[in-house]
């Protein structure tokens, strides 16, 4: 929810359910007010830090050495100068406190001595316990020196950058600026589902999908991870994740087609140019369509360069289920009842359980049985059939067209290559009749490992 507009997201929330941040905002609002009105004013003072006396002293020495023409001493002093901060980091008249929170995780940045940081932690603990009846976790609430260690927040490592050798326009601008990093354990965790004994493996549960679906599914997972961490300084570390996922993808395709990884890589290898002008290698599956742009599924092609002001560009995953394969749904432009290609629409239902309930012992209509058999909550139909479904005249329309539910289902099963004897094993009330179409075993279980009937029993086709 952003500016009262609901936006779907692939990256999701860093923790908990979708309501977790909202409920936390309601309950912790008083805590936010306490930080902003009490702690921040108390620990904020001074306009700027004063100059470092040691640094100023070296400037004078360099000036005198130059006046005497002692170049060797000037170089030695300049090197010493670069190892000292230009301002006093321990200035007692300068303090800053910054606060940010997401759900029940919060981060406080403080410029000051450690004993004052411990006082702030104790004040926060007392307030949460006395006013909100919350116990501050001592194990998770840590005081970290940001220059020497990293603080963890929402999956990132937060550090205070420091480098005496990196200069921008002759100055050490990087010193004292906050940087985000990808934790090493986060990368290894993301790689774990695609590894076994440290080596990439194929994903057998995806081998029954089309090549288009397999590539797109891998890309959805990879893109969601990388886009979340594009703010990190070391986002390029995800090159290892890319190699692991690409190897797993190629092995999955190779096992499916009973060929080699090299053959699959050569078949689908492509290149794409990023908006920044960078050319990247990727894997690409293209499906040509008459009169339309081709459908393209691509793995890779995402630049691993840091984007400090990036915006998450979520591309929603297209739902994949065993009733209808994703590629067939994308290419669907024909009415699944009368095979018309005019004014194609989609008939939706809230949930399949509503169709499976038989109210008052009434028999289910044919289109309901069709949706149950295919285990999907949508039906691609033309406008005439869509209106007929809502008005209850779809059976009459199909009768006028000379199409029965039995013929409709048998033709679709035959097209998908299912054995004809599979229909004879279904319950008679499901296998025929205008109001009781036969089931589609291959739609319900394309893996060929048996069919689950409408009554929860497993039947082998």
XYZ file of N, CA and C in Angstrom, residues 38-297:
780
model
N 11.916 13.195 22.426
C 12.707 13.157 23.656
C 14.176 12.840 23.359
N 14.440 11.676 22.762
C 15.823 11.242 22.601
C 16.576 12.051 21.541
N 15.959 12.276 20.396
C 16.673 12.999 19.336
C 17.050 14.415 19.774
N 16.143 15.209 20.361
C 16.576 16.541 20.845
C 17.651 16.466 21.924
N 17.577 15.445 22.798
C 18.542 15.337 23.891
C 19.933 14.979 23.397
N 20.022 14.272 22.281
C 21.323 13.821 21.785
C 21.648 14.428 20.426
N 21.209 15.635 20.208
C 21.559 16.379 19.002
C 22.023 17.770 19.407
N 23.265 18.079 19.131
C 23.787 19.408 19.443
C 25.004 19.684 18.565
N 25.288 20.974 18.397
C 26.419 21.395 17.584
C 26.081 21.497 16.112
N 26.675 22.501 15.445
C 26.452 22.675 14.009
C 27.388 21.763 13.209
N 28.681 21.889 13.466
C 29.684 21.058 12.790
C 30.746 20.679 13.809
N 31.495 19.634 13.512
C 32.613 19.259 14.369
C 33.767 20.260 14.179
N 34.516 20.464 15.251
C 35.675 21.352 15.163
C 36.822 20.644 14.448
N 37.774 21.412 13.958
C 38.904 20.850 13.235
C 39.778 20.028 14.173
N 40.401 18.999 13.610
C 41.295 18.137 14.371
C 42.630 18.863 14.591
N 43.038 19.117 15.844
C 44.291 19.854 16.091
C 45.505 19.193 15.452
N 45.590 17.860 15.487
C 46.732 17.164 14.892
C 46.788 17.388 13.385
N 45.613 17.402 12.739
C 45.544 17.608 11.298
C 45.973 19.031 10.945
N 45.514 19.998 11.744
C 45.876 21.399 11.501
C 47.375 21.614 11.698
N 47.952 20.929 12.689
C 49.386 21.055 12.940
C 50.218 20.569 11.758
N 49.792 19.453 11.148
C 50.537 18.918 10.001
C 50.433 19.863 8.814
N 49.293 20.522 8.651
C 49.166 21.490 7.546
C 50.227 22.582 7.675
N 50.436 23.059 8.939
C 51.465 24.079 9.152
C 52.857 23.559 8.856
N 53.140 22.312 9.235
C 54.445 21.728 8.967
C 54.690 21.580 7.472
N 53.660 21.189 6.725
C 53.796 21.042 5.277
C 54.106 22.388 4.648
N 53.442 23.433 5.136
C 53.667 24.776 4.584
C 55.115 25.217 4.819
N 55.630 24.967 6.008
C 57.007 25.371 6.309
C 58.023 24.539 5.504
N 57.736 23.233 5.333
C 58.643 22.390 4.550
C 58.681 22.831 3.090
N 57.561 23.215 2.546
C 57.520 23.703 1.164
C 58.304 25.011 1.041
N 58.186 25.858 2.058
C 58.899 27.133 2.014
C 60.414 26.908 2.002
N 60.847 25.825 2.680
C 62.283 25.511 2.719
C 62.717 24.690 1.510
N 61.738 24.191 0.700
C 62.078 23.393 -0.469
C 62.408 21.955 -0.150
N 61.986 21.465 1.009
C 62.254 20.081 1.422
C 61.138 19.168 0.883
N 61.295 18.678 -0.346
C 60.251 17.892 -0.994
C 60.054 16.543 -0.319
N 61.115 15.920 0.146
C 60.970 14.617 0.796
C 60.147 14.729 2.081
N 60.388 15.797 2.846
C 59.610 15.979 4.072
C 58.143 16.306 3.765
N 57.930 17.035 2.682
C 56.545 17.353 2.276
C 55.779 16.069 1.959
N 56.374 15.145 1.199
C 55.711 13.880 0.859
C 55.439 13.044 2.099
N 56.418 13.034 3.034
C 56.236 12.261 4.259
C 55.095 12.822 5.107
N 55.038 14.164 5.196
C 53.977 14.804 5.979
C 52.600 14.638 5.309
N 52.552 14.700 3.993
C 51.277 14.513 3.285
C 50.736 13.100 3.492
N 51.662 12.135 3.492
C 51.238 10.761 3.753
C 50.702 10.614 5.166
N 51.341 11.283 6.096
C 50.875 11.260 7.484
C 49.539 11.988 7.624
N 49.390 13.043 6.856
C 48.146 13.822 6.886
C 46.954 12.997 6.439
N 47.170 12.141 5.422
C 46.070 11.342 4.888
C 45.610 10.249 5.844
N 46.381 9.984 6.883
C 45.985 8.967 7.858
C 45.219 9.548 9.034
N 45.032 10.884 9.044
C 44.327 11.549 10.142
C 43.015 12.143 9.663
N 41.978 12.132 10.497
C 40.725 12.810 10.128
C 40.909 14.318 10.183
N 40.257 15.013 9.256
C 40.387 16.468 9.218
C 39.575 17.140 10.319
N 38.570 16.468 10.853
C 37.761 17.007 11.942
C 37.908 16.111 13.161
N 37.555 16.636 14.318
C 37.738 15.903 15.571
C 36.589 14.918 15.777
N 36.827 13.608 15.688
C 35.740 12.634 15.869
C 35.245 12.567 17.311
N 36.003 13.090 18.252
C 35.620 13.048 19.670
C 35.193 14.418 20.187
N 34.719 15.264 19.319
C 34.274 16.601 19.715
C 33.131 16.484 20.727
N 33.310 16.934 21.981
C 32.259 16.790 22.987
C 31.054 17.697 22.747
N 31.197 18.668 21.877
C 30.102 19.602 21.608
C 29.304 19.224 20.354
N 29.539 18.022 19.845
C 28.823 17.592 18.636
C 28.214 16.218 18.875
N 26.898 16.096 18.683
C 26.185 14.819 18.788
C 25.101 14.768 17.710
N 24.873 13.573 17.198
C 23.785 13.358 16.247
C 23.138 12.003 16.540
N 21.803 11.969 16.440
C 21.060 10.717 16.619
C 20.031 10.610 15.503
N 20.034 9.478 14.816
C 19.089 9.220 13.724
C 18.344 7.922 14.018
N 17.084 7.860 13.560
C 16.220 6.719 13.914
C 15.402 6.305 12.703
N 15.313 4.990 12.487
C 14.436 4.441 11.457
C 13.878 3.112 11.942
N 12.691 2.782 11.475
C 12.032 1.562 11.943
C 11.224 0.947 10.808
N 11.214 -0.388 10.766
C 10.302 -1.140 9.890
C 9.697 -2.252 10.719
N 8.367 -2.249 10.851
C 7.659 -3.216 11.693
C 8.241 -3.141 13.108
N 8.733 -4.245 13.645
C 9.291 -4.219 14.999
C 10.817 -4.172 14.995
N 11.428 -3.954 13.838
C 12.877 -3.786 13.747
C 13.195 -2.303 13.636
N 14.089 -1.821 14.460
C 14.485 -0.425 14.359
C 15.996 -0.309 14.422
N 16.493 0.797 13.873
C 17.921 1.060 13.818
C 18.160 2.499 14.256
N 19.110 2.676 15.164
C 19.460 4.005 15.653
C 20.927 4.267 15.319
N 21.181 5.365 14.623
C 22.539 5.782 14.344
C 22.919 6.908 15.292
N 24.054 6.763 15.943
C 24.454 7.744 16.956
C 25.920 8.114 16.776
N 26.197 9.398 16.734
C 27.569 9.907 16.698
C 27.920 10.389 18.092
N 28.730 9.605 18.798
C 29.082 9.936 20.160
C 29.794 8.781 20.821
N 30.178 8.937 22.093
C 30.906 7.867 22.803
C 30.011 6.682 23.124
N 30.655 5.551 23.382
C 29.924 4.307 23.613
C 29.085 4.356 24.876
N 29.565 5.018 25.937
C 28.797 5.031 27.183
C 27.477 5.775 27.013
N 27.444 6.782 26.127
C 26.176 7.457 25.857
C 25.256 6.559 25.035
N 25.830 5.761 24.130
C 25.018 4.807 23.359
C 24.380 3.784 24.293
N 25.114 3.345 25.316
C 24.553 2.407 26.294
C 23.440 3.056 27.112
N 23.585 4.347 27.426
C 22.508 5.059 28.135
C 21.245 5.129 27.276
N 21.419 5.381 25.978
C 20.263 5.441 25.069
C 19.569 4.081 25.017
N 20.332 3.016 24.934
C 19.751 1.674 24.909
C 18.959 1.402 26.180
N 19.478 1.805 27.341
C 18.786 1.579 28.600
C 17.497 2.394 28.679
N 17.527 3.625 28.196
C 16.313 4.454 28.201
C 15.229 3.848 27.304
N 15.640 3.323 26.153
C 14.673 2.689 25.249
C 14.079 1.445 25.892
N 14.928 0.637 26.523
C 14.441 -0.571 27.192
C 13.434 -0.234 28.286
N 13.727 0.794 29.078
C 12.807 1.197 30.159
C 11.483 1.694 29.600
N 11.545 2.472 28.539
C 10.296 3.015 27.974
C 9.412 1.903 27.415
N 10.011 0.977 26.667
C 9.214 -0.105 26.077
C 8.568 -0.972 27.160
N 9.288 -1.199 28.236
C 8.753 -2.056 29.299
C 7.684 -1.343 30.123
N 7.875 -0.069 30.398
C 6.944 0.656 31.265
C 5.693 1.129 30.536
N 5.830 1.543 29.295
C 4.700 2.142 28.580
C 4.012 1.185 27.613
N 4.773 0.291 26.985
C 4.190 -0.598 25.967
C 4.212 -2.068 26.380
N 4.745 -2.348 27.577
C 4.800 -3.726 28.088
C 5.551 -4.653 27.134
N 6.612 -4.140 26.542
C 7.434 -4.921 25.629
C 8.817 -5.118 26.226
N 9.385 -6.280 25.979
C 10.712 -6.601 26.496
C 11.728 -6.473 25.368
N 12.721 -5.619 25.555
C 13.760 -5.447 24.548
C 14.714 -6.639 24.576
N 14.880 -7.288 23.423
C 15.765 -8.450 23.343
C 17.222 -7.999 23.456
N 17.885 -8.442 24.532
C 19.277 -8.058 24.742
C 20.201 -8.765 23.754
N 19.809 -9.953 23.282
C 20.649 -10.698 22.345
C 20.639 -10.060 20.961
N 19.488 -9.502 20.558
C 19.369 -8.941 19.225
C 19.651 -7.442 19.180
N 19.547 -6.774 20.324
C 19.781 -5.329 20.368
C 21.249 -5.096 20.695
N 22.033 -4.796 19.669
C 23.480 -4.708 19.809
C 23.960 -3.283 19.574
N 25.050 -2.948 20.235
C 25.745 -1.686 19.981
C 26.967 -2.007 19.141
N 26.993 -1.483 17.935
C 28.025 -1.838 16.962
C 28.789 -0.596 16.524
N 30.113 -0.700 16.515
C 30.938 0.372 15.962
C 30.905 0.232 14.440
N 30.240 1.166 13.783
C 29.930 0.994 12.363
C 31.164 0.989 11.473
N 32.287 1.536 11.946
C 33.495 1.546 11.116
C 34.202 0.202 11.143
N 34.164 -0.457 12.287
C 34.876 -1.729 12.437
C 33.981 -2.943 12.240
N 32.679 -2.793 12.462
C 31.734 -3.891 12.333
C 30.550 -3.447 11.487
N 29.649 -4.370 11.231
C 28.463 -4.074 10.430
C 27.206 -4.356 11.241
N 26.237 -3.462 11.132
C 24.935 -3.668 11.759
C 24.001 -4.314 10.743
N 23.164 -5.240 11.186
C 22.228 -5.929 10.284
C 20.849 -5.285 10.401
N 20.261 -4.963 9.256
C 18.927 -4.362 9.247
C 18.249 -4.687 7.929
N 17.122 -5.387 8.020
C 16.308 -5.748 6.855
C 17.126 -6.464 5.782
N 17.990 -7.358 6.216
C 18.746 -8.173 5.273
C 20.030 -7.551 4.782
N 20.281 -6.287 5.108
C 21.495 -5.605 4.690
C 22.495 -5.529 5.843
N 23.754 -5.369 5.496
C 24.786 -4.956 6.430
C 25.010 -3.458 6.250
N 24.943 -2.711 7.348
C 25.091 -1.260 7.297
C 26.426 -0.894 7.946
N 27.270 -0.190 7.218
C 28.609 0.128 7.684
C 28.891 1.614 7.485
N 29.871 2.103 8.231
C 30.404 3.446 8.044
C 31.664 3.315 7.187
N 31.635 3.860 5.988
C 32.734 3.665 5.046
C 33.962 4.485 5.450
N 35.111 3.910 5.185
C 36.359 4.610 5.491
C 37.449 4.138 4.539
N 38.079 5.094 3.891
C 39.200 4.788 3.002
C 40.086 6.025 2.907
N 41.349 5.881 3.302
C 42.296 6.993 3.224
C 43.000 7.059 1.880
N 42.757 6.086 1.010
C 43.448 6.047 -0.286
C 42.551 6.439 -1.456
N 41.232 6.429 -1.239
C 40.318 6.780 -2.321
C 40.004 8.271 -2.258
N 40.299 8.986 -3.352
C 40.112 10.433 -3.386
C 39.152 10.811 -4.511
N 38.289 11.754 -4.227
C 37.394 12.333 -5.217
C 37.607 13.837 -5.204
N 38.116 14.360 -6.328
C 38.462 15.790 -6.414
C 39.445 16.173 -5.316
N 40.373 15.258 -5.017
C 41.412 15.537 -4.048
C 40.995 15.397 -2.598
N 39.784 14.950 -2.339
C 39.303 14.818 -0.966
C 38.810 13.396 -0.712
N 38.810 13.029 0.578
C 38.362 11.690 0.973
C 36.855 11.725 1.287
N 36.052 11.874 0.220
C 34.621 12.046 0.393
C 33.942 10.795 0.961
N 34.525 9.626 0.718
C 33.863 8.393 1.129
C 33.859 8.237 2.647
N 34.834 8.846 3.328
C 34.936 8.681 4.776
C 33.721 9.264 5.485
N 33.147 8.450 6.373
C 32.019 8.917 7.167
C 30.663 8.747 6.505
N 30.626 8.237 5.276
C 29.339 8.018 4.619
C 28.858 6.590 4.880
N 27.550 6.427 4.940
C 26.947 5.132 5.235
C 26.864 4.294 3.963
N 27.213 3.025 4.087
C 27.139 2.105 2.955
C 26.344 0.861 3.296
N 25.690 0.291 2.294
C 24.928 -0.950 2.443
C 25.678 -2.082 1.749
N 25.712 -3.238 2.390
C 26.384 -4.398 1.816
C 25.485 -5.630 1.895
N 25.717 -6.551 0.967
C 25.022 -7.838 1.001
C 25.790 -8.769 1.927
N 25.156 -9.322 2.955
C 25.864 -10.269 3.825
C 26.246 -11.527 3.055
N 27.404 -12.063 3.369
C 27.872 -13.274 2.695
C 26.924 -14.440 2.949
N 26.418 -14.554 4.185
C 25.537 -15.675 4.484
C 24.217 -15.564 3.739
N 23.803 -14.328 3.392
C 22.576 -14.165 2.612
C 22.747 -14.730 1.206
N 23.915 -14.523 0.609
C 24.172 -15.055 -0.729
C 24.173 -16.578 -0.699
N 24.849 -17.145 0.305
C 24.915 -18.606 0.406
C 23.527 -19.199 0.652
N 22.701 -18.489 1.429
C 21.349 -18.976 1.703
C 20.501 -18.994 0.440
N 20.649 -17.976 -0.397
C 19.891 -17.925 -1.642
C 20.362 -18.996 -2.623
N 21.630 -19.390 -2.522
C 22.161 -20.418 -3.434
C 21.785 -21.831 -2.994
N 21.469 -22.002 -1.704
C 21.273 -23.341 -1.140
C 20.241 -24.193 -1.884
N 19.058 -23.656 -2.308
C 18.076 -24.521 -2.985
C 18.552 -25.097 -4.304
N 19.621 -24.548 -4.876
C 20.092 -24.995 -6.182
C 21.404 -25.770 -6.085
N 21.827 -26.088 -4.854
C 23.088 -26.786 -4.647
C 22.888 -28.084 -3.888
N 23.770 -29.024 -4.146
C 23.858 -30.247 -3.361
C 25.331 -30.634 -3.289
N 25.829 -30.740 -2.082
C 27.248 -31.016 -1.859
C 28.131 -29.980 -2.542
N 27.644 -28.739 -2.548
C 28.426 -27.644 -3.109
C 28.392 -27.516 -4.611
N 27.580 -28.336 -5.298
C 27.509 -28.282 -6.749
C 26.077 -28.023 -7.208
N 25.896 -27.261 -8.305
C 24.546 -27.002 -8.825
C 23.858 -28.298 -9.247
N 22.567 -28.378 -8.982
C 21.783 -29.565 -9.320
C 20.577 -29.160 -10.158
N 19.947 -30.122 -10.818
C 18.726 -29.853 -11.561
C 17.545 -29.878 -10.600
N 16.430 -29.292 -11.026
C 15.224 -29.236 -10.199
C 14.181 -30.174 -10.805
N 14.076 -31.405 -10.313
C 13.180 -32.386 -10.942
C 11.720 -31.983 -10.908
N 11.313 -31.181 -9.913
C 9.902 -30.806 -9.818
C 9.467 -29.870 -10.936
N 10.414 -29.348 -11.717
C 10.073 -28.415 -12.792
C 10.230 -29.021 -14.178
N 10.614 -30.265 -14.251
C 10.912 -30.861 -15.540
C 9.677 -31.097 -16.395
N 8.504 -31.110 -15.793
C 7.286 -31.331 -16.569
C 6.757 -30.046 -17.188
N 7.316 -28.892 -16.809
C 6.917 -27.631 -17.419
C 7.613 -27.464 -18.764
N 7.135 -26.505 -19.538
C 7.791 -26.212 -20.813
C 9.089 -25.465 -20.551
N 9.938 -25.414 -21.577
C 11.187 -24.668 -21.441
C 10.907 -23.208 -21.117
N 9.867 -22.663 -21.721
C 9.479 -21.269 -21.469
C 9.178 -21.056 -19.994
N 8.397 -21.953 -19.412
C 8.016 -21.819 -18.011
C 9.209 -21.987 -17.080
N 10.074 -22.934 -17.395
C 11.241 -23.181 -16.542
C 12.140 -21.956 -16.500
N 12.432 -21.400 -17.669
C 13.308 -20.224 -17.726
C 12.673 -19.047 -17.010
N 11.382 -18.851 -17.236
C 10.720 -17.698 -16.608
C 10.667 -17.840 -15.095
N 10.464 -19.050 -14.597
C 10.416 -19.258 -13.154
C 11.770 -18.970 -12.510
N 12.833 -19.431 -13.123
C 14.173 -19.128 -12.606
C 14.425 -17.624 -12.618
N 14.004 -16.949 -13.685
C 14.227 -15.507 -13.784
C 13.445 -14.747 -12.720
N 12.228 -15.173 -12.435
C 11.431 -14.518 -11.403
C 12.136 -14.581 -10.056
N 12.679 -15.738 -9.739
C 13.361 -15.895 -8.457
C 14.645 -15.082 -8.420
N 15.406 -15.122 -9.501
C 16.676 -14.390 -9.550
C 16.444 -12.879 -9.517
N 15.486 -12.406 -10.287
C 15.220 -10.973 -10.349
C 14.740 -10.434 -9.005
N 13.889 -11.187 -8.325
C 13.390 -10.724 -7.037
C 14.496 -10.539 -6.014
N 15.486 -11.449 -6.033
C 16.608 -11.351 -5.083
C 17.509 -10.172 -5.435
N 17.903 -10.082 -6.708
C 18.867 -9.063 -7.119
C 18.286 -7.666 -6.963
N 17.038 -7.470 -7.346
C 16.456 -6.133 -7.268
C 16.390 -5.635 -5.836
N 16.171 -6.516 -4.886
C 16.107 -6.083 -3.494
C 17.460 -5.569 -3.007
N 18.544 -6.132 -3.538
C 19.883 -5.780 -3.058
C 20.639 -4.843 -4.000
N 19.958 -4.204 -4.943
C 20.645 -3.310 -5.867
C 21.240 -2.088 -5.179
N 20.803 -1.781 -3.965
C 21.360 -0.649 -3.229
C 22.722 -0.962 -2.623
N 23.100 -2.236 -2.593
C 24.311 -2.653 -1.895
C 25.565 -2.294 -2.691
N 26.626 -1.969 -1.947
C 27.907 -1.656 -2.579
C 28.492 -2.862 -3.291
N 28.263 -4.053 -2.727
C 28.844 -5.278 -3.290
C 27.793 -6.151 -3.946
N 26.813 -5.524 -4.613
C 25.769 -6.305 -5.280
C 26.351 -7.218 -6.350
N 27.562 -6.900 -6.839
C 28.199 -7.749 -7.853
C 28.511 -9.142 -7.313
N 28.484 -9.322 -5.994
C 28.721 -10.646 -5.408
C 27.664 -11.654 -5.845
N 26.523 -11.158 -6.319
C 25.472 -12.060 -6.777
C 25.823 -12.716 -8.104
N 26.993 -12.427 -8.632
C 27.449 -13.142 -9.820
C 27.565 -14.632 -9.529
N 27.913 -14.954 -8.295
C 27.980 -16.371 -7.906
C 26.585 -16.997 -7.918
N 25.589 -16.274 -7.401
C 24.212 -16.779 -7.435
C 23.750 -16.974 -8.872
N 24.110 -16.042 -9.735
C 23.707 -16.162 -11.134
C 24.298 -17.425 -11.759
N 25.576 -17.686 -11.487
C 26.214 -18.890 -12.037
C 25.556 -20.149 -11.497
N 25.252 -20.171 -10.212
C 24.630 -21.350 -9.615
C 23.248 -21.586 -10.222
N 22.435 -20.537 -10.318
C 21.081 -20.693 -10.845
C 21.100 -21.024 -12.332
N 22.012 -20.416 -13.073
C 22.100 -20.715 -14.503
C 22.528 -22.164 -14.731
N 23.475 -22.631 -13.928
C 23.904 -24.033 -14.050
C 22.764 -24.980 -13.698
N 22.012 -24.644 -12.650
C 20.865 -25.466 -12.271
C 19.805 -25.460 -13.360
N 19.568 -24.294 -13.952
C 18.599 -24.183 -15.034
C 18.999 -25.027 -16.228
N 20.252 -24.927 -16.639
C 20.710 -25.696 -17.798
C 20.680 -27.197 -17.520
N 21.000 -27.587 -16.304
C 20.938 -29.010 -15.959
C 19.497 -29.509 -15.966
N 18.557 -28.670 -15.502
C 17.149 -29.056 -15.530
C 16.675 -29.265 -16.961
N 17.040 -28.338 -17.853
C 16.652 -28.475 -19.262
C 17.339 -29.667 -19.908
N 18.601 -29.900 -19.553
C 19.333 -31.017 -20.150
C 18.739 -32.356 -19.745
N 18.378 -32.498 -18.472
C 17.764 -33.747 -18.013
C 16.401 -33.932 -18.668
N 15.660 -32.852 -18.801
C 14.335 -32.946 -19.422
C 14.434 -33.435 -20.865
N 15.375 -32.906 -21.631
C 15.509 -33.256 -23.047
C 16.511 -34.374 -23.283
N 17.079 -34.913 -22.194
C 18.042 -36.010 -22.297
C 19.195 -35.648 -23.232
N 19.795 -34.497 -22.926
C 20.924 -34.035 -23.715
C 21.965 -33.459 -22.767
N 22.910 -32.692 -23.290
C 23.982 -32.153 -22.466
C 23.706 -30.705 -22.086
N 24.396 -30.267 -21.034
C 24.269 -28.875 -20.608
C 24.780 -27.942 -21.703
N 25.865 -28.317 -22.351
C 26.411 -27.491 -23.417
C 25.442 -27.320 -24.575
N 24.718 -28.373 -24.903
C 23.753 -28.286 -26.000
C 22.629 -27.321 -25.668
N 22.146 -27.350 -24.429
C 21.073 -26.437 -24.029
C 21.581 -25.000 -23.969
N 22.821 -24.812 -23.521
C 23.389 -23.466 -23.466
C 23.532 -22.888 -24.875
N 23.970 -23.723 -25.820
C 24.128 -23.258 -27.192
C 22.777 -22.955 -27.831
N 21.747 -23.716 -27.459
C 20.428 -23.523 -28.058
C 19.782 -22.218 -27.616
N 19.938 -21.872 -26.349
C 19.210 -20.726 -25.813
C 20.104 -19.525 -25.499
N 21.376 -19.591 -25.860
C 22.259 -18.477 -25.549
C 21.869 -17.238 -26.347
N 21.870 -16.080 -25.680
C 21.508 -14.823 -26.331
C 22.234 -13.691 -25.612
N 22.016 -12.489 -26.081
C 22.609 -11.291 -25.471
C 21.560 -10.201 -25.435
N 21.638 -9.353 -24.421
C 20.689 -8.258 -24.259
C 21.456 -7.017 -23.848
N 20.978 -5.871 -24.296
C 21.607 -4.606 -23.943
C 20.790 -3.910 -22.867
N 21.434 -3.551 -21.777
C 20.762 -2.903 -20.660
C 20.520 -1.430 -20.978
N 19.639 -0.762 -20.223
C 19.426 0.680 -20.440
C 20.705 1.501 -20.289
N 21.690 0.986 -19.530
C 22.957 1.706 -19.354
C 23.908 1.485 -20.520
N 23.494 0.695 -21.514
C 24.350 0.447 -22.668
C 25.260 -0.748 -22.510
N 25.089 -1.513 -21.446
C 25.929 -2.681 -21.203
C 25.329 -3.908 -21.873
N 26.147 -4.683 -22.561
C 25.690 -5.905 -23.221
C 25.960 -7.094 -22.311
N 24.909 -7.836 -21.984
C 25.014 -8.959 -21.058
C 24.548 -10.243 -21.731
N 25.209 -11.342 -21.419
C 24.796 -12.649 -21.920
C 23.622 -13.162 -21.085
N 22.751 -13.913 -21.720
C 21.596 -14.473 -21.022
C 21.126 -15.715 -21.757
N 20.136 -16.378 -21.168
C 19.444 -17.491 -21.815
C 18.055 -17.015 -22.191
N 17.623 -17.332 -23.400
C 16.361 -16.767 -23.899
C 15.567 -17.812 -24.670
N 14.277 -17.913 -24.320
C 13.340 -18.777 -25.041
C 12.283 -17.885 -25.664
N 12.134 -17.955 -26.968
C 11.181 -17.116 -27.691
C 10.118 -17.986 -28.344
N 8.867 -17.586 -28.202
C 7.732 -18.288 -28.821
C 7.082 -17.347 -29.824
N 7.180 -17.689 -31.083
C 6.605 -16.848 -32.121
C 5.085 -16.965 -32.138
N 4.425 -15.841 -32.404
C 2.957 -15.814 -32.489
C 2.557 -15.049 -33.736
N 1.602 -15.578 -34.455
C 1.166 -14.952 -35.697
C 0.487 -13.616 -35.405
N 0.999 -12.570 -36.012
C 0.390 -11.261 -35.869
C 0.636 -10.580 -34.539
N 1.493 -11.157 -33.698
C 1.757 -10.569 -32.380
C 3.258 -10.616 -32.110
N 3.657 -9.837 -31.121
C 5.055 -9.908 -30.706
C 5.328 -11.268 -30.067
N 6.519 -11.798 -30.240
C 6.813 -13.111 -29.651
C 6.835 -13.047 -28.130
N 6.490 -14.173 -27.520
C 6.616 -14.296 -26.072
C 8.056 -14.660 -25.747
N 8.647 -13.949 -24.813
C 10.059 -14.148 -24.501
C 10.226 -14.403 -23.016
N 10.894 -15.491 -22.694
C 11.314 -15.777 -21.320
C 12.828 -15.723 -21.294
